[in-house]
Amino acid sequence: MLSKEGFVKNSVSCLSLIFFRLISPSLFIHFDLFNSGLYSGSPLYAVCTEFTMTIADDSVFPMDNVASCIQLPPEEENRIVSELLKESELNLKEGNLYYVVSNRWFSRWQSYAGPCVGMFSIDKQSSDGPLTNMTNTKIADRPGPIDNSDIISKGNNFDSNSLDICRMLEEGTDYVLVPEKVWERLLEWYKGGPALPRKLISQGIGHKQYSVEVYPLSLKVTDARDNSLLIVKLSKKATIGELHELVCKIKGVEQKKACIWDYFNLSKHSPLTVSEQTLEEANLLIDHDILLEVLLDRDHSSHSGMDSMGNELALVPLEPPRSSMSIAGGPTMSNGHSTGSSFSLCQGISVSSSLTNMNDKHDVYKGERGGLAGLQNLGNTCFMNSSIQCLVHTPPLVEYFLQDYSDEINMENPLGMHGELALAFGDLLRKLWSSGQTAIPPRAFKSKLARFAPQFSGYNQHDSQELLAFLLDGLHEDLNRVKQKPYIEMKDSDGRPDEEVASECWKNHMARNDSLIVDVCQGQYKSTLVCPECEKISITFDPFMYLSLPLPSTVSRTMIVTVFYCDGSGLPMPYTVTVLKHGSCRDLCQALGTACCLKSDEMLLLAEVYDHRIYRYLDPVESLNSIKDDEHIVAYRIKSGASETKLEVMHRWVDDMKGGERKPFGTPLVTYLKEDPQFGANIEASVHQLLAPLRRAYSSTKSHDGKENGFVSAGSDEQPNISNTHRESQSPTMGSNEQAGTSCGESSFQLVLTNESSEPIGKASFTKPSKLIRVFLDWSDRENELYDSSYLRDLPEVHKTGFTVKKTKQEAISLFSCLEAFLTEEPLGPDDMWYCPRCKEHRQATKKLDLWKLPEILVFHLKRFSYSRYLKNKLDTFVNFPIHNLDLTKYVKSEDGQSYVYNLYAISNHYGGLGGGHYTAYCKLIEDNKWCHFDDSHVSAVSEAEIKSSAAYVLFYQRVRPKGQMDGETSQVHTV
């Protein structure tokens, strides 16, 4: 309980603080600034110092009461957090603490305090629609205590000091990471929890990358004495020595009596001897099994222990694995030593020794068929297995990595991985091409991959194409024959012949990049950019490793827009048009203008309608990406050079059954007022002119069914006649006098200004001059008898998914149509603007790609996935691709006289959706002319007819060189 004196003292301090905050918010300074002494001379210093000293004693003033008393305004919380985020960015170092916070709670805090720079968080409950934008103008309620319960694993003991979070969570979607100081502030302001601290670690060789280890390694320790299971958790950067220390401490065993084994797949592989080697370097993965064996007290010298059955056993190291081939390709002797080339890596590991460390038990024998082994799934690694199988069945790569390639490993390339990735891939390829069909666990390769590309570590599913791109680029840098890359200044084309510029660009590229991957996987395309303002043309020739082909439905989009007449000369009509997805509103206006037969003296004003109001007008240069499919877009036909005073007419329904309650409905009408100053009579006449097309013939009460107001295709010849028919049929009943306001006597329309006073508009009333006048038009039963309001209702959405007919296999798009979509000229996206050297500004230029040089191995990536800030989508459209004789000769613009014909040899497939999908691969054993299905560990034969499906994601083709091509002869195409 507070004493009377304490209560008064705290109340005075709190009221003083509140008083200063009210009279001058700018004087409300966070206590940290007072502690620095910066404001020691200010009038507030004494009050705030006394206040902070008072609240420091919980016995005098409980902290929960203080939290409510000194509650900061949201903008102040945002400022403090933003500054602390910037501070943490400038002080990154290994070991810094970050805290995992549920995104469900954090997004609520950001809705209250505003978004913080550097913090990416998606509110799952929000949308891209105008509702989000409109509600953002109103400050959300202050969130309650921090609540991380939705991301904590149910198996946790909540009293534990080290809580687990659920697996498969995504940063920015399920959780956010905040620095320690930010967490302390949030905890001070909101309480709650529990705290989920995680450490910052550095990864990579040469160029260090910092990342927060959200999921530490979880290792399963089997005690050989009683077969009990223990879960221990350590950082991947912890050493084997630290692992020994922790396990022995938990088990109460002396370290000198313990032996820990790599127990992957519940099989003893090699002892994990005490050393400074990290768990990551020892290829220990998440949920990895290790075995603890303890020496018997009665006989230490014999190294005997107990196995899982309780029998005495001798603890002896496993014999080093033997292989008939070293990683560099040289033959090995029976003792495991290689007679081939051997050289030291930068970390003191020899190439030949790194081979034998891979536990290669699958020997390669001449005359025996290989390539039939599967890959074990190490936990959501199907994406990796699929890409690896496609690559290890690529003929030039198989031939290369089964030979001695040690001389080409580049250990000095700062962009590479000192040869470690190439060595790991080469060793894995050898295992897969060994005799037999035993599934191989690619854990050594996975460990190397995770070290150099942390994005591929952890539990989450990834994209097989992203892995493929990284792997090809990594192999290239590890095998780059160029040791010292020269600096080359690129020249502009300046009107020179394409052949000259292309040759120069390729020569410059080869001067810095020369490897097996360049030899067989890289081609060249021509890129032409045109500035929309000054028409500056820029031509470059760039290398490519694969072609990412958009599906035609991802290049263009179908949009439904309703066109309204601003002069009352026709009925509103919805039009369906097709435009480029990354186009601008100007492109949409052009397509609509063609569809609705826009006159030369007319223009279109685009607007978004939300909640029966005009939410915003769309600028012609605005990207179409800003328009979502569930929004309602209208276009108003206006005369070019219309007067500046715009009139917006919004509709309200007067419900007499509820005491005259007025409810908004329908689509606003827009026109421009001709006379100035504006009197009520002028506004009233303009409104009646807008409503003229809606007047029922002979005042019939029969209403037009709004649902029959169907969608009109842009290609329909009947579109212009529809509006003309209505206009002609109604013209006898609508004379100029009626449009001028004669019908005012028949109608009891009430026009009301939308200002605060809601002032009714009379004929003689004067409206203050303004560029925009908004009025409400109140509808009653009488107006509905005279006018058909159904044309104002049921405004269609931009795109209704239900109206899209899903393509069947027979109606499928072809690979050629995807390629043509890739080569089609299109404007750059708003996030990919081009800097025009002539305008000296970033412009949304048009871009045109052309194929110039094609490689021996051609990879097509079908862009089935689309991403936006709030939406992820996958297209399951069936793409019909050739298996044999894919002829791309006509698409190559270099005119080198060669034919470019390809045969398919591998496919990476993706089944299911984005979250729970699965990857497999179809690969061809070329020498046997047979196809196999590789589904992780499972390998089965398939017929050629089965490999085509809507799951095809990445296609691998090999070029076929016709006989006599060098002599210029026409010949038959070889089948791969």
Short mmCIF file of N, CA, C and O in Angstrom, two decimals, residues 182-261:
data_model
loop_
_atom_site.label_atom_id
_atom_site.label_comp_id
_atom_site.label_asym_id
_atom_site.label_seq_id
_atom_site.Cartn_x
_atom_site.Cartn_y
_atom_site.Cartn_z
N VAL A 182 15.73 -2.90 -28.32
CA VAL A 182 14.34 -2.71 -28.73
C VAL A 182 13.43 -3.60 -27.88
O VAL A 182 12.36 -3.18 -27.42
N TRP A 183 13.86 -4.85 -27.68
CA TRP A 183 13.07 -5.76 -26.85
C TRP A 183 12.92 -5.21 -25.44
O TRP A 183 11.82 -5.27 -24.85
N GLU A 184 13.97 -4.66 -24.89
CA GLU A 184 13.90 -4.12 -23.53
C GLU A 184 12.89 -2.98 -23.45
O GLU A 184 12.15 -2.87 -22.47
N ARG A 185 12.86 -2.12 -24.49
CA ARG A 185 11.89 -1.04 -24.50
C ARG A 185 10.46 -1.57 -24.61
O ARG A 185 9.56 -1.14 -23.88
N LEU A 186 10.24 -2.49 -25.55
CA LEU A 186 8.90 -3.04 -25.72
C LEU A 186 8.42 -3.73 -24.46
O LEU A 186 7.25 -3.63 -24.07
N LEU A 187 9.33 -4.44 -23.82
CA LEU A 187 8.98 -5.14 -22.59
C LEU A 187 8.67 -4.14 -21.47
O LEU A 187 7.77 -4.36 -20.66
N GLU A 188 9.41 -3.05 -21.45
CA GLU A 188 9.17 -2.00 -20.45
C GLU A 188 7.80 -1.37 -20.64
O GLU A 188 7.09 -1.08 -19.67
N TRP A 189 7.42 -1.16 -21.92
CA TRP A 189 6.15 -0.49 -22.20
C TRP A 189 4.94 -1.41 -22.09
O TRP A 189 3.87 -0.98 -21.70
N TYR A 190 5.12 -2.67 -22.47
CA TYR A 190 3.95 -3.56 -22.63
C TYR A 190 3.96 -4.80 -21.73
O TYR A 190 2.94 -5.48 -21.63
N LYS A 191 5.10 -5.11 -21.13
CA LYS A 191 5.23 -6.36 -20.36
C LYS A 191 4.94 -7.57 -21.27
O LYS A 191 5.07 -7.48 -22.48
N GLY A 192 4.57 -8.69 -20.69
CA GLY A 192 4.25 -9.87 -21.48
C GLY A 192 5.49 -10.69 -21.82
O GLY A 192 6.52 -10.60 -21.16
N GLY A 193 5.38 -11.48 -22.88
CA GLY A 193 6.48 -12.36 -23.28
C GLY A 193 5.94 -13.68 -23.79
O GLY A 193 4.86 -13.73 -24.38
N PRO A 194 6.66 -14.80 -23.57
CA PRO A 194 7.97 -14.89 -22.92
C PRO A 194 9.09 -14.44 -23.84
O PRO A 194 8.91 -14.33 -25.05
N ALA A 195 10.26 -14.20 -23.25
CA ALA A 195 11.42 -13.77 -24.01
C ALA A 195 11.99 -14.95 -24.80
O ALA A 195 12.11 -16.06 -24.28
N LEU A 196 12.33 -14.70 -26.05
CA LEU A 196 12.91 -15.73 -26.93
C LEU A 196 14.21 -15.19 -27.52
O LEU A 196 14.27 -14.78 -28.67
N PRO A 197 15.29 -15.19 -26.73
CA PRO A 197 16.56 -14.63 -27.22
C PRO A 197 17.26 -15.56 -28.19
O PRO A 197 17.22 -16.78 -28.04
N ARG A 198 17.90 -14.97 -29.19
CA ARG A 198 18.69 -15.72 -30.16
C ARG A 198 19.95 -14.90 -30.47
O ARG A 198 19.92 -13.67 -30.43
N LYS A 199 21.03 -15.60 -30.83
CA LYS A 199 22.31 -14.92 -31.06
C LYS A 199 22.57 -14.67 -32.54
O LYS A 199 22.15 -15.43 -33.40
N LEU A 200 23.31 -13.60 -32.78
CA LEU A 200 23.76 -13.27 -34.14
C LEU A 200 25.05 -14.04 -34.41
O LEU A 200 25.98 -14.02 -33.60
N ILE A 201 25.08 -14.74 -35.54
CA ILE A 201 26.28 -15.49 -35.93
C ILE A 201 26.74 -15.00 -37.29
O ILE A 201 25.98 -14.39 -38.05
N SER A 202 28.00 -15.26 -37.60
CA SER A 202 28.54 -14.92 -38.92
C SER A 202 28.81 -16.19 -39.69
O SER A 202 29.23 -17.20 -39.12
N GLN A 203 28.53 -16.14 -40.97
CA GLN A 203 28.72 -17.30 -41.84
C GLN A 203 29.42 -16.88 -43.12
O GLN A 203 29.38 -15.71 -43.51
N GLY A 204 30.03 -17.86 -43.76
CA GLY A 204 30.71 -17.60 -45.01
C GLY A 204 32.21 -17.52 -44.85
O GLY A 204 32.74 -17.37 -43.75
N ILE A 205 32.89 -17.66 -45.98
CA ILE A 205 34.35 -17.56 -46.00
C ILE A 205 34.72 -16.33 -46.81
O ILE A 205 34.21 -16.11 -47.89
N GLY A 206 35.64 -15.54 -46.28
CA GLY A 206 36.00 -14.29 -46.95
C GLY A 206 35.00 -13.21 -46.60
O GLY A 206 35.19 -12.46 -45.66
N HIS A 207 33.92 -13.14 -47.35
CA HIS A 207 32.88 -12.14 -47.09
C HIS A 207 31.91 -12.70 -46.06
O HIS A 207 31.15 -13.61 -46.33
N LYS A 208 31.94 -12.15 -44.86
CA LYS A 208 31.11 -12.64 -43.77
C LYS A 208 29.67 -12.12 -43.92
O LYS A 208 29.44 -10.98 -44.29
N GLN A 209 28.73 -13.00 -43.63
CA GLN A 209 27.33 -12.64 -43.61
C GLN A 209 26.79 -12.87 -42.20
O GLN A 209 27.03 -13.92 -41.62
N TYR A 210 26.08 -11.88 -41.69
CA TYR A 210 25.50 -12.01 -40.36
C TYR A 210 24.06 -12.48 -40.47
O TYR A 210 23.30 -12.02 -41.32
N SER A 211 23.70 -13.39 -39.60
CA SER A 211 22.32 -13.86 -39.53
C SER A 211 22.01 -14.29 -38.11
O SER A 211 22.91 -14.71 -37.36
N VAL A 212 20.76 -14.17 -37.73
CA VAL A 212 20.32 -14.59 -36.41
C VAL A 212 19.98 -16.08 -36.47
O VAL A 212 19.22 -16.52 -37.33
N GLU A 213 20.56 -16.83 -35.56
CA GLU A 213 20.32 -18.27 -35.53
C GLU A 213 19.01 -18.54 -34.79
O GLU A 213 18.99 -18.79 -33.59
N VAL A 214 17.92 -18.45 -35.54
CA VAL A 214 16.60 -18.62 -34.94
C VAL A 214 16.40 -20.06 -34.48
O VAL A 214 15.80 -20.32 -33.43
N TYR A 215 16.92 -21.01 -35.26
CA TYR A 215 16.78 -22.42 -34.92
C TYR A 215 18.17 -23.01 -34.65
O TYR A 215 18.87 -23.41 -35.58
N PRO A 216 18.61 -23.08 -33.38
CA PRO A 216 19.87 -23.76 -33.08
C PRO A 216 19.77 -25.25 -33.43
O PRO A 216 18.68 -25.79 -33.62
N LEU A 217 20.94 -25.88 -33.54
CA LEU A 217 20.95 -27.31 -33.84
C LEU A 217 20.33 -28.10 -32.70
O LEU A 217 20.67 -27.92 -31.53
N SER A 218 19.41 -28.98 -33.05
CA SER A 218 18.81 -29.88 -32.09
C SER A 218 19.37 -31.28 -32.37
O SER A 218 19.13 -31.86 -33.42
N LEU A 219 20.17 -31.77 -31.43
CA LEU A 219 20.85 -33.06 -31.61
C LEU A 219 20.23 -34.11 -30.70
O LEU A 219 19.96 -33.85 -29.52
N LYS A 220 20.03 -35.29 -31.24
CA LYS A 220 19.45 -36.40 -30.48
C LYS A 220 20.57 -37.33 -30.03
O LYS A 220 21.21 -37.99 -30.86
N VAL A 221 20.80 -37.37 -28.72
CA VAL A 221 21.89 -38.15 -28.14
C VAL A 221 21.33 -39.47 -27.62
O VAL A 221 20.47 -39.48 -26.72
N THR A 222 21.81 -40.57 -28.18
CA THR A 222 21.44 -41.91 -27.70
C THR A 222 22.53 -42.42 -26.77
O THR A 222 23.71 -42.47 -27.15
N ASP A 223 22.16 -42.77 -25.55
CA ASP A 223 23.10 -43.31 -24.57
C ASP A 223 23.18 -44.81 -24.76
O ASP A 223 22.19 -45.53 -24.59
N ALA A 224 24.36 -45.31 -25.16
CA ALA A 224 24.51 -46.74 -25.45
C ALA A 224 24.32 -47.61 -24.22
O ALA A 224 24.06 -48.81 -24.35
N ARG A 225 24.40 -47.04 -23.03
CA ARG A 225 24.27 -47.85 -21.83
C ARG A 225 22.84 -48.32 -21.59
O ARG A 225 22.61 -49.44 -21.18
N ASP A 226 21.88 -47.43 -21.84
CA ASP A 226 20.48 -47.82 -21.59
C ASP A 226 19.56 -47.48 -22.75
O ASP A 226 18.34 -47.59 -22.64
N ASN A 227 20.16 -47.06 -23.86
CA ASN A 227 19.40 -46.72 -25.07
C ASN A 227 18.44 -45.55 -24.85
O ASN A 227 17.47 -45.39 -25.59
N SER A 228 18.70 -44.73 -23.84
CA SER A 228 17.84 -43.57 -23.59
C SER A 228 18.17 -42.46 -24.58
O SER A 228 19.27 -42.41 -25.14
N LEU A 229 17.21 -41.57 -24.76
CA LEU A 229 17.35 -40.50 -25.74
C LEU A 229 17.35 -39.16 -25.02
O LEU A 229 16.52 -38.89 -24.16
N LEU A 230 18.28 -38.30 -25.43
CA LEU A 230 18.42 -36.97 -24.85
C LEU A 230 18.51 -35.95 -25.99
O LEU A 230 19.18 -36.18 -26.98
N ILE A 231 17.80 -34.84 -25.83
CA ILE A 231 17.85 -33.77 -26.83
C ILE A 231 18.72 -32.65 -26.28
O ILE A 231 18.47 -32.13 -25.19
N VAL A 232 19.76 -32.28 -27.02
CA VAL A 232 20.60 -31.15 -26.64
C VAL A 232 20.56 -30.12 -27.77
O VAL A 232 20.43 -30.48 -28.94
N LYS A 233 20.68 -28.86 -27.40
CA LYS A 233 20.60 -27.78 -28.39
C LYS A 233 21.81 -26.88 -28.26
O LYS A 233 22.09 -26.37 -27.18
N LEU A 234 22.49 -26.71 -29.37
CA LEU A 234 23.66 -25.86 -29.43
C LEU A 234 23.65 -25.08 -30.73
O LEU A 234 22.99 -25.46 -31.70
N SER A 235 24.44 -24.03 -30.75
CA SER A 235 24.62 -23.28 -31.98
C SER A 235 25.43 -24.11 -32.96
O SER A 235 26.29 -24.91 -32.57
N LYS A 236 25.18 -23.91 -34.24
CA LYS A 236 25.98 -24.60 -35.26
C LYS A 236 27.43 -24.15 -35.20
O LYS A 236 28.31 -24.83 -35.74
N LYS A 237 27.69 -23.01 -34.55
CA LYS A 237 29.04 -22.50 -34.40
C LYS A 237 29.73 -23.04 -33.15
O LYS A 237 30.91 -22.74 -32.91
N ALA A 238 29.01 -23.82 -32.34
CA ALA A 238 29.64 -24.46 -31.18
C ALA A 238 30.64 -25.51 -31.66
O ALA A 238 30.51 -26.07 -32.75
N THR A 239 31.64 -25.79 -30.85
CA THR A 239 32.68 -26.75 -31.23
C THR A 239 32.32 -28.15 -30.75
O THR A 239 31.45 -28.33 -29.89
N ILE A 240 33.02 -29.13 -31.30
CA ILE A 240 32.85 -30.51 -30.85
C ILE A 240 33.22 -30.62 -29.37
O ILE A 240 32.59 -31.36 -28.60
N GLY A 241 34.24 -29.86 -28.96
CA GLY A 241 34.62 -29.87 -27.55
C GLY A 241 33.49 -29.39 -26.66
O GLY A 241 33.24 -29.96 -25.58
N GLU A 242 32.75 -28.33 -27.10
CA GLU A 242 31.63 -27.83 -26.32
C GLU A 242 30.49 -28.84 -26.29
O GLU A 242 29.77 -28.96 -25.28
N LEU A 243 30.32 -29.57 -27.37
CA LEU A 243 29.31 -30.63 -27.40
C LEU A 243 29.65 -31.72 -26.38
O LEU A 243 28.79 -32.17 -25.62
N HIS A 244 30.92 -32.15 -26.35
CA HIS A 244 31.36 -33.14 -25.36
C HIS A 244 31.09 -32.64 -23.95
O HIS A 244 30.57 -33.39 -23.10
N GLU A 245 31.46 -31.40 -23.70
CA GLU A 245 31.31 -30.84 -22.36
C GLU A 245 29.86 -30.82 -21.93
O GLU A 245 29.53 -31.19 -20.79
N LEU A 246 28.95 -30.41 -22.81
CA LEU A 246 27.54 -30.33 -22.47
C LEU A 246 26.93 -31.70 -22.23
O LEU A 246 26.22 -31.91 -21.24
N VAL A 247 27.21 -32.66 -23.14
CA VAL A 247 26.63 -34.00 -23.00
C VAL A 247 27.13 -34.66 -21.71
O VAL A 247 26.35 -35.27 -20.96
N CYS A 248 28.42 -34.55 -21.46
CA CYS A 248 28.98 -35.18 -20.25
C CYS A 248 28.44 -34.54 -18.98
O CYS A 248 28.21 -35.22 -17.97
N LYS A 249 28.22 -33.22 -19.03
CA LYS A 249 27.68 -32.54 -17.86
C LYS A 249 26.27 -33.00 -17.57
O LYS A 249 25.89 -33.25 -16.41
N ILE A 250 25.44 -33.12 -18.61
CA ILE A 250 24.07 -33.56 -18.41
C ILE A 250 24.01 -35.00 -17.93
O ILE A 250 23.22 -35.35 -17.05
N LYS A 251 24.87 -35.85 -18.50
CA LYS A 251 24.86 -37.27 -18.17
C LYS A 251 25.69 -37.59 -16.93
O LYS A 251 25.67 -38.74 -16.46
N GLY A 252 26.43 -36.62 -16.42
CA GLY A 252 27.26 -36.88 -15.25
C GLY A 252 28.39 -37.83 -15.53
O GLY A 252 28.72 -38.70 -14.70
N VAL A 253 29.02 -37.67 -16.68
CA VAL A 253 30.09 -38.57 -17.12
C VAL A 253 31.38 -37.77 -17.26
O VAL A 253 31.36 -36.62 -17.73
N GLU A 254 32.50 -38.36 -16.85
CA GLU A 254 33.79 -37.72 -17.06
C GLU A 254 34.11 -37.73 -18.55
O GLU A 254 33.91 -38.74 -19.24
N GLN A 255 34.62 -36.61 -19.04
CA GLN A 255 34.88 -36.50 -20.47
C GLN A 255 35.89 -37.53 -20.96
O GLN A 255 35.77 -38.04 -22.08
N LYS A 256 36.88 -37.88 -20.12
CA LYS A 256 37.89 -38.83 -20.57
C LYS A 256 37.33 -40.24 -20.71
O LYS A 256 37.95 -41.10 -21.35
N LYS A 257 36.13 -40.49 -20.14
CA LYS A 257 35.53 -41.82 -20.25
C LYS A 257 34.47 -41.87 -21.37
O LYS A 257 33.90 -42.93 -21.61
N ALA A 258 34.20 -40.73 -21.99
CA ALA A 258 33.11 -40.68 -22.98
C ALA A 258 33.64 -40.68 -24.40
O ALA A 258 34.70 -40.11 -24.68
N CYS A 259 32.92 -41.33 -25.25
CA CYS A 259 33.19 -41.30 -26.70
C CYS A 259 31.88 -41.02 -27.41
O CYS A 259 30.88 -41.72 -27.18
N ILE A 260 31.88 -39.99 -28.24
CA ILE A 260 30.67 -39.60 -28.97
C ILE A 260 30.88 -39.88 -30.45
O ILE A 260 31.91 -39.51 -31.02
N TRP A 261 29.87 -40.51 -31.05
CA TRP A 261 29.94 -40.92 -32.45
C TRP A 261 28.91 -40.16 -33.30
O TRP A 261 27.83 -39.81 -32.82
#
